Short mmCIF file of C-alpha atoms in Angstrom, two decimals:
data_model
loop_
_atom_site.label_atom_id
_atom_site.label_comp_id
_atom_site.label_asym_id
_atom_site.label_seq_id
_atom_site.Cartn_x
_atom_site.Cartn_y
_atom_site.Cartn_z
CA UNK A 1 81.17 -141.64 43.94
CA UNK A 2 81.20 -145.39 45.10
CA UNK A 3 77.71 -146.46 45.61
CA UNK A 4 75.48 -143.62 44.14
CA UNK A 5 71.54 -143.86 45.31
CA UNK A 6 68.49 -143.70 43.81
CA UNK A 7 64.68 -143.30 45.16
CA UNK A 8 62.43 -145.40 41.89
CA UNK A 9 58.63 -144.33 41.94
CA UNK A 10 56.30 -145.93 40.56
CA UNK A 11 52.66 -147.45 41.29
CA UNK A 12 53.55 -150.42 39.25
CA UNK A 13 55.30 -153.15 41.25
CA UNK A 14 56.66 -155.08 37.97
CA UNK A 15 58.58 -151.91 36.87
CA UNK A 16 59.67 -151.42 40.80
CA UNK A 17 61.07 -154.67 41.06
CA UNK A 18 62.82 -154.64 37.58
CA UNK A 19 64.63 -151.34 38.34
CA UNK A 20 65.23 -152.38 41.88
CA UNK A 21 67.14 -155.75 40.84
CA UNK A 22 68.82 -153.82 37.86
CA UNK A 23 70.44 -150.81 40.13
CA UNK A 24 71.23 -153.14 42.40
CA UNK A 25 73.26 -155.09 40.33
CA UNK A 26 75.08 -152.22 39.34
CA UNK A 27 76.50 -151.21 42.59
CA UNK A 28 73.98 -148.69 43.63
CA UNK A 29 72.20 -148.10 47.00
CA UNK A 30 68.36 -148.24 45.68
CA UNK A 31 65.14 -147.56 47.46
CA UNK A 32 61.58 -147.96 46.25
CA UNK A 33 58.55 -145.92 46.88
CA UNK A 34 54.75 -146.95 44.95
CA UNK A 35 53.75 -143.52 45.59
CA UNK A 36 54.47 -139.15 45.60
CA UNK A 37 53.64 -139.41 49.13
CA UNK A 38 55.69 -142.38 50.30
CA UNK A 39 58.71 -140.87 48.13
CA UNK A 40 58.63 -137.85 50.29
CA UNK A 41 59.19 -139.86 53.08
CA UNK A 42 61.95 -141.55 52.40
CA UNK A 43 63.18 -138.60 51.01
CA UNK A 44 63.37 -136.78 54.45
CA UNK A 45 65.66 -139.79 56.09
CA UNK A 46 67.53 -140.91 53.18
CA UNK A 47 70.07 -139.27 50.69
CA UNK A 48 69.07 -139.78 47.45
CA UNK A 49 71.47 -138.71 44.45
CA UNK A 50 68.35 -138.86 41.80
CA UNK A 51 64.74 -138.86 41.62
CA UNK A 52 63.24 -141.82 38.71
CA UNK A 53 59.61 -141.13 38.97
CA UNK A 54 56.52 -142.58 36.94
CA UNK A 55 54.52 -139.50 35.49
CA UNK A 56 50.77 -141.23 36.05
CA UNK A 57 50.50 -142.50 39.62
CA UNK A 58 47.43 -142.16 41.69
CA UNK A 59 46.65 -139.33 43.83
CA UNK A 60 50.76 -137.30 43.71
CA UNK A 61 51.34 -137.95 39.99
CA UNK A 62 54.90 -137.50 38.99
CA UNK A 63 54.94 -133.73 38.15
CA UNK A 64 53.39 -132.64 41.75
CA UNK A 65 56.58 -135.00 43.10
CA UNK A 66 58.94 -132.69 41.24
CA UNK A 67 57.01 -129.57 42.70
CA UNK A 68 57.10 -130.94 45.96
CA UNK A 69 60.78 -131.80 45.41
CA UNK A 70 62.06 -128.79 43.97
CA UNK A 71 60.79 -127.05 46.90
CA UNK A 72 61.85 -129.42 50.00
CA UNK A 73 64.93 -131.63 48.64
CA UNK A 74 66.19 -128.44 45.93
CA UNK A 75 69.30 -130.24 44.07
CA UNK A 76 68.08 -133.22 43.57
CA UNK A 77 68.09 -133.86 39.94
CA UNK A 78 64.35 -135.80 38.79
CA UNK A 79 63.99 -138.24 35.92
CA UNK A 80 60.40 -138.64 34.73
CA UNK A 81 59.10 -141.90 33.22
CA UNK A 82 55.96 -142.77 31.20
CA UNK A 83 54.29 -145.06 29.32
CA UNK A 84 51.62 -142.07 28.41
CA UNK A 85 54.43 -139.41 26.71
CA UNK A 86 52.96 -136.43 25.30
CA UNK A 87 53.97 -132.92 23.92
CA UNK A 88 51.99 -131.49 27.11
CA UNK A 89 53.49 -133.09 29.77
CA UNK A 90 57.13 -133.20 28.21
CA UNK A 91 56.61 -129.56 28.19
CA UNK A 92 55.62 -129.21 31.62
CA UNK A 93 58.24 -131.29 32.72
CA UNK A 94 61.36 -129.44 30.64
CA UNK A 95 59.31 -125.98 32.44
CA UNK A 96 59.28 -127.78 36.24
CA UNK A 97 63.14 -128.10 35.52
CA UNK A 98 62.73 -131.97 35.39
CA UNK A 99 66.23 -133.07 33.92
CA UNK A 100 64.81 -135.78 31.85
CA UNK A 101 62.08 -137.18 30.28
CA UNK A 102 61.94 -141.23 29.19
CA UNK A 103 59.28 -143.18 27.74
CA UNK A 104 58.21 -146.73 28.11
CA UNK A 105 58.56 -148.92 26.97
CA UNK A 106 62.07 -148.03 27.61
CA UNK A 107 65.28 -150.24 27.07
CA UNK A 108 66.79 -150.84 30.66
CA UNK A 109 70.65 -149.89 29.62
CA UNK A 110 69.56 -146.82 27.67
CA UNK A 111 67.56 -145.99 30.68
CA UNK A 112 70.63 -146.20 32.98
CA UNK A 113 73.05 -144.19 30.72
CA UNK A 114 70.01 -141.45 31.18
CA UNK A 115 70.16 -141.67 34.88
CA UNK A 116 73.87 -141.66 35.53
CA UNK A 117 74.52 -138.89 33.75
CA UNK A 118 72.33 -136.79 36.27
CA UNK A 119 74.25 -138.48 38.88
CA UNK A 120 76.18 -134.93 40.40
CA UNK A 121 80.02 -134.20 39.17
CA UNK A 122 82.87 -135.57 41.78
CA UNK A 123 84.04 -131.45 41.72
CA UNK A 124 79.85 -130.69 42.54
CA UNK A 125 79.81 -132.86 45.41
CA UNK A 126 83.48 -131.20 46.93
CA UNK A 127 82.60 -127.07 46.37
CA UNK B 1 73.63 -96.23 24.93
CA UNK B 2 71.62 -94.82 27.84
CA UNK B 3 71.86 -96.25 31.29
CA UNK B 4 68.35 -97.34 30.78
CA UNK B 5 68.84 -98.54 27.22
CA UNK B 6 71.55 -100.99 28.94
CA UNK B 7 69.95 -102.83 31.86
CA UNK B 8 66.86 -103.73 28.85
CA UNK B 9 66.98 -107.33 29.03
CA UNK B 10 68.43 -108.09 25.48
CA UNK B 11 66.74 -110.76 23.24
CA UNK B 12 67.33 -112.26 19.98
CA UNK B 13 64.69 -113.64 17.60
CA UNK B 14 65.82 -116.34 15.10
CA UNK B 15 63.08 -116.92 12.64
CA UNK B 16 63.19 -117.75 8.95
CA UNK B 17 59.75 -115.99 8.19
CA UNK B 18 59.70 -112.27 8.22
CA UNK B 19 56.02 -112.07 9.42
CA UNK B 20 56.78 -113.18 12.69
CA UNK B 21 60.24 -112.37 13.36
CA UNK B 22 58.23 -108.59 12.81
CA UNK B 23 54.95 -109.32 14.78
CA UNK B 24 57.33 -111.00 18.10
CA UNK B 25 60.09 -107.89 17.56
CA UNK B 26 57.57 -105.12 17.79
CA UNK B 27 55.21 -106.87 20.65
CA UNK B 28 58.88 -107.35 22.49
CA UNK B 29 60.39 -104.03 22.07
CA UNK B 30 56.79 -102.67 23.26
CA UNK B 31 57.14 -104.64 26.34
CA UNK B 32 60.84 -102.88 26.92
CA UNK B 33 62.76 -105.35 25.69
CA UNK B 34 65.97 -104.68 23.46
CA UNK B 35 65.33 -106.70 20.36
CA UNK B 36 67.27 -108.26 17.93
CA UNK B 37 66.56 -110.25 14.85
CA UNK B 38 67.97 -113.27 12.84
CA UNK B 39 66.82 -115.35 10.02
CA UNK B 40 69.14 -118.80 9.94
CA UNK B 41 71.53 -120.56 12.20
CA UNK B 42 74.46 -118.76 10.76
CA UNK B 43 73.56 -115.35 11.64
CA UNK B 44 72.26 -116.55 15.16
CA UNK B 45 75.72 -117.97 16.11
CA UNK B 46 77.43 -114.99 14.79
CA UNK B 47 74.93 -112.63 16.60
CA UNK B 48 75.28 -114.77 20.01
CA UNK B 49 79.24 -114.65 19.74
CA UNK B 50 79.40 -110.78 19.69
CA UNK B 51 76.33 -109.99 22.08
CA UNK B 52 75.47 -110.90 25.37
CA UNK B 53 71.86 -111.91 24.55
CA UNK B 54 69.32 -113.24 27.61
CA UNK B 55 67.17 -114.77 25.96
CA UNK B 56 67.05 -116.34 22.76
CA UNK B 57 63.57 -116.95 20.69
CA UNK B 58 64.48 -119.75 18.45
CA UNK B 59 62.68 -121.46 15.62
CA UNK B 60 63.79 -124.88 15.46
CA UNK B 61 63.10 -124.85 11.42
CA UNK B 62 65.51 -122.31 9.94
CA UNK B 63 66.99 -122.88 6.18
CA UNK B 64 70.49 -123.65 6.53
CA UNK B 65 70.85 -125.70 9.89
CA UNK B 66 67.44 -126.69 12.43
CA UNK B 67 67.60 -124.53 15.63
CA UNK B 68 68.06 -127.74 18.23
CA UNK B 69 71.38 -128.69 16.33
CA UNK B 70 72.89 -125.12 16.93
CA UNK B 71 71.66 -125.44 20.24
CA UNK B 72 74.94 -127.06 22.18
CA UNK B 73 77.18 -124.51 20.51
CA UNK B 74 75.29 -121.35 21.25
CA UNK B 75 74.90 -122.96 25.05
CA UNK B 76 78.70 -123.00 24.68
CA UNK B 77 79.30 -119.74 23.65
CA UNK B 78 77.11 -118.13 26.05
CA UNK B 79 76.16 -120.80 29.00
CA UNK B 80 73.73 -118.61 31.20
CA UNK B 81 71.99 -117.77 27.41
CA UNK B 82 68.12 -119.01 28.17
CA UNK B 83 67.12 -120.51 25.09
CA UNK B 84 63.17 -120.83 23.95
CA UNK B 85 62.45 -123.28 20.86
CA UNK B 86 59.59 -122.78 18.72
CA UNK B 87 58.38 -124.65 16.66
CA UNK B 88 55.11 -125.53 14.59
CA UNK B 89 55.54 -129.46 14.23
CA UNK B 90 56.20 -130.22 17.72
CA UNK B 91 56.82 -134.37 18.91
CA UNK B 92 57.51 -135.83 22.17
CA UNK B 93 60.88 -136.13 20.68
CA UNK B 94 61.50 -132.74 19.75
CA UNK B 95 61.00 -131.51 23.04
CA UNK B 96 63.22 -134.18 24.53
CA UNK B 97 65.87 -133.07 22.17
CA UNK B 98 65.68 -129.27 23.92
CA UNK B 99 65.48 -130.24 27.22
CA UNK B 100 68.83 -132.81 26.84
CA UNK B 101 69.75 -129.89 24.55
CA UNK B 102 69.45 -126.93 27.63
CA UNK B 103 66.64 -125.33 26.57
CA UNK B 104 64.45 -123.91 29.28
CA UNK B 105 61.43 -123.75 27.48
CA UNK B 106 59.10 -124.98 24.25
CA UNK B 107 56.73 -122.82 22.99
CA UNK B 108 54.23 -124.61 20.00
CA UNK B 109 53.33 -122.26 17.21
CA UNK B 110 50.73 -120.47 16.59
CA UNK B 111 50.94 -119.35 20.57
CA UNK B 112 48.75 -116.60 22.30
CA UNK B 113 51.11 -113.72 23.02
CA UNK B 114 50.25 -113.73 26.97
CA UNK B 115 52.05 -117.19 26.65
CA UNK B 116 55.36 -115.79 25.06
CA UNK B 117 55.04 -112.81 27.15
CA UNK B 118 55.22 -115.81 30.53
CA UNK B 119 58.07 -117.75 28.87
CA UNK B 120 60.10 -114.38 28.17
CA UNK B 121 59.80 -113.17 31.58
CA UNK B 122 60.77 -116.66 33.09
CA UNK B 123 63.96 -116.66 30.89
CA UNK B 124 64.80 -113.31 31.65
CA UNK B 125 64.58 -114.10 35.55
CA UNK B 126 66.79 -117.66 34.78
CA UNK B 127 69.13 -116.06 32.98
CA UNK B 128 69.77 -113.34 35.84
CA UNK B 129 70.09 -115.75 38.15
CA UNK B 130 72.92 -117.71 35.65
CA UNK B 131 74.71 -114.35 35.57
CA UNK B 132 74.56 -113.90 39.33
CA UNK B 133 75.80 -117.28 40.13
CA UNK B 134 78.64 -116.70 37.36
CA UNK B 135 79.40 -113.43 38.36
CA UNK B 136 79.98 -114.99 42.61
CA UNK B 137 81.76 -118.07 41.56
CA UNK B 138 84.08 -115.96 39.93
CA UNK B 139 84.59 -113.40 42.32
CA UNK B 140 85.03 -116.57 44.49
CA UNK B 141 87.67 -117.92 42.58
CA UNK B 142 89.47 -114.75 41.94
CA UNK B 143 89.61 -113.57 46.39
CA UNK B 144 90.67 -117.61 46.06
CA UNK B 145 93.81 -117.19 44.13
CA UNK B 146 94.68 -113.39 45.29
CA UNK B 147 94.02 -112.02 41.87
CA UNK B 148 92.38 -109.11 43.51
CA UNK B 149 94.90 -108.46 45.87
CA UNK B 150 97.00 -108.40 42.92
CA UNK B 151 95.30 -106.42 40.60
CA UNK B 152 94.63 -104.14 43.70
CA UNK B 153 98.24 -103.68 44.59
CA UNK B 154 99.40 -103.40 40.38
CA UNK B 155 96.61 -100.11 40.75
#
């Protein structure tokens, strides 16, 4: 996989513009969304290898995302984030099938060795 | 074994404390389910390597090794096995741990038995669908290579 992509969600436009500069300095084809509702979006005219979505956002929060995508974009594997981590929602996520759960403050590298090893298998992509 | 005894979803408990490996067998087994028991890690990887469990109730504080450390290993021995951790101390990080772990589910003790009753259910239905897939990629493989053809024709 040469250029793997990724759709970052989040309401906060410092943490959007960190990951976006990050990714893209690793190679990958990144897009941005500061909402659920915007995600979905650009989820129906881009391919996007994983979900990294805030957990607290206005109106879609990040779990209703995962619904959403679970049900419309099945496959694609969703990384929560949150700066508000909690036995509850870590719960609910591991029960919605989320694949992982990171908290912030979170250290940018650790947070990319998290999200690349969703990325799907070479031998995934060709079956 | 009846054929009814053998399509019971089978499930094993692993829990050091008698009281409630007792209490969850009996409110299992009256649901239908075939029921097993353990009481450390030891006798859980033993009883996972010679039976093919669905579900697996497993306390994540056992005497000789925790439950989430044996959790790779059983999920390597049986990889459609749907494992539920319990556990009375739960953290944020503890249920990270299952989830990057393959658990499909976290139950924090004490829990109302409607709730385990859910969780069960859910695993049994995951698990089924981990055999299924299993069971077609196989088959898949096998019409791949002519292994049935061959095993046809050796008849």
């Amino acid at each position: 996989m040469e250029h793997p992509s990724i759709l970052v969600v989040d309401d906060e436009l410092l943490i959007r513009d960190l990951l976006y500069d990050f990714f893209q300095d690793q190679g990958w084809d990144i897009a941005v969304a500061e909402s659920g509702e915007q995600a979905l979006e650009i989820l129906e005219e881009k391919k996007v290898d994983v979900l990294l979505t805030d957990l607290r956002m206005p109106a879609m929060d990040g779990m209703a995302l995962t619904g959403q995508v679970r049900k419309s974009f099945p496959g694609i594997p969703v990384v929560i984030m949150t700066g508000y981590p909690s036995v509850e929602s870590a719960v609910s996520a591991l029960r919605n099938k989320v694949a992982d759960y990171i908290t912030k403050p979170f250290n940018v590298n650790e947070l990319y060795k998290r999200v690349e090893s969703h990325l799907p298998r070479e031998d995934e992509e060709t079956a | 074994m009846s054929t009814a005894d053998a399509m019971r979803p089978r499930v094993l408990i692993t829990d050091d404390e008698p009281d409630i490996r007792n209490d969850l067998s009996d409110y299992l087994s009256h649901l239908g389910y075939d029921v097993s028991v353990a009481d450390d890690a030891g006798s859980t990887l033993s009883q996972v390597t010679e039976t093919a469990f669905g579900v697996l109730l497993l306390d994540d504080m056992l005497p000789d090794e925790s439950g989430l450390e044996i959790l790779p290993e059983l999920l390597d021995i049986r990889p459609s096995l749907s494992v539920i951790v319990m556990t009375g101390c739960p953290t944020v990080k503890s249920v990270i741990k299952a989830m990057r772990r393959g658990a499909c589910d976290f139950v924090v003790k004490p829990f109302e038995l409607d709730e385990l009753k859910t969780a069960v259910h859910r695993a049994v239905q995951r698990n089924r669908r981990l055999v299924d897939e299993a069971f077609r990629n196989c088959k898949d493989t096998t019409r791949d290579s002519g292994a049935v053809t061959n095993l046809i024709s050796q008849d």
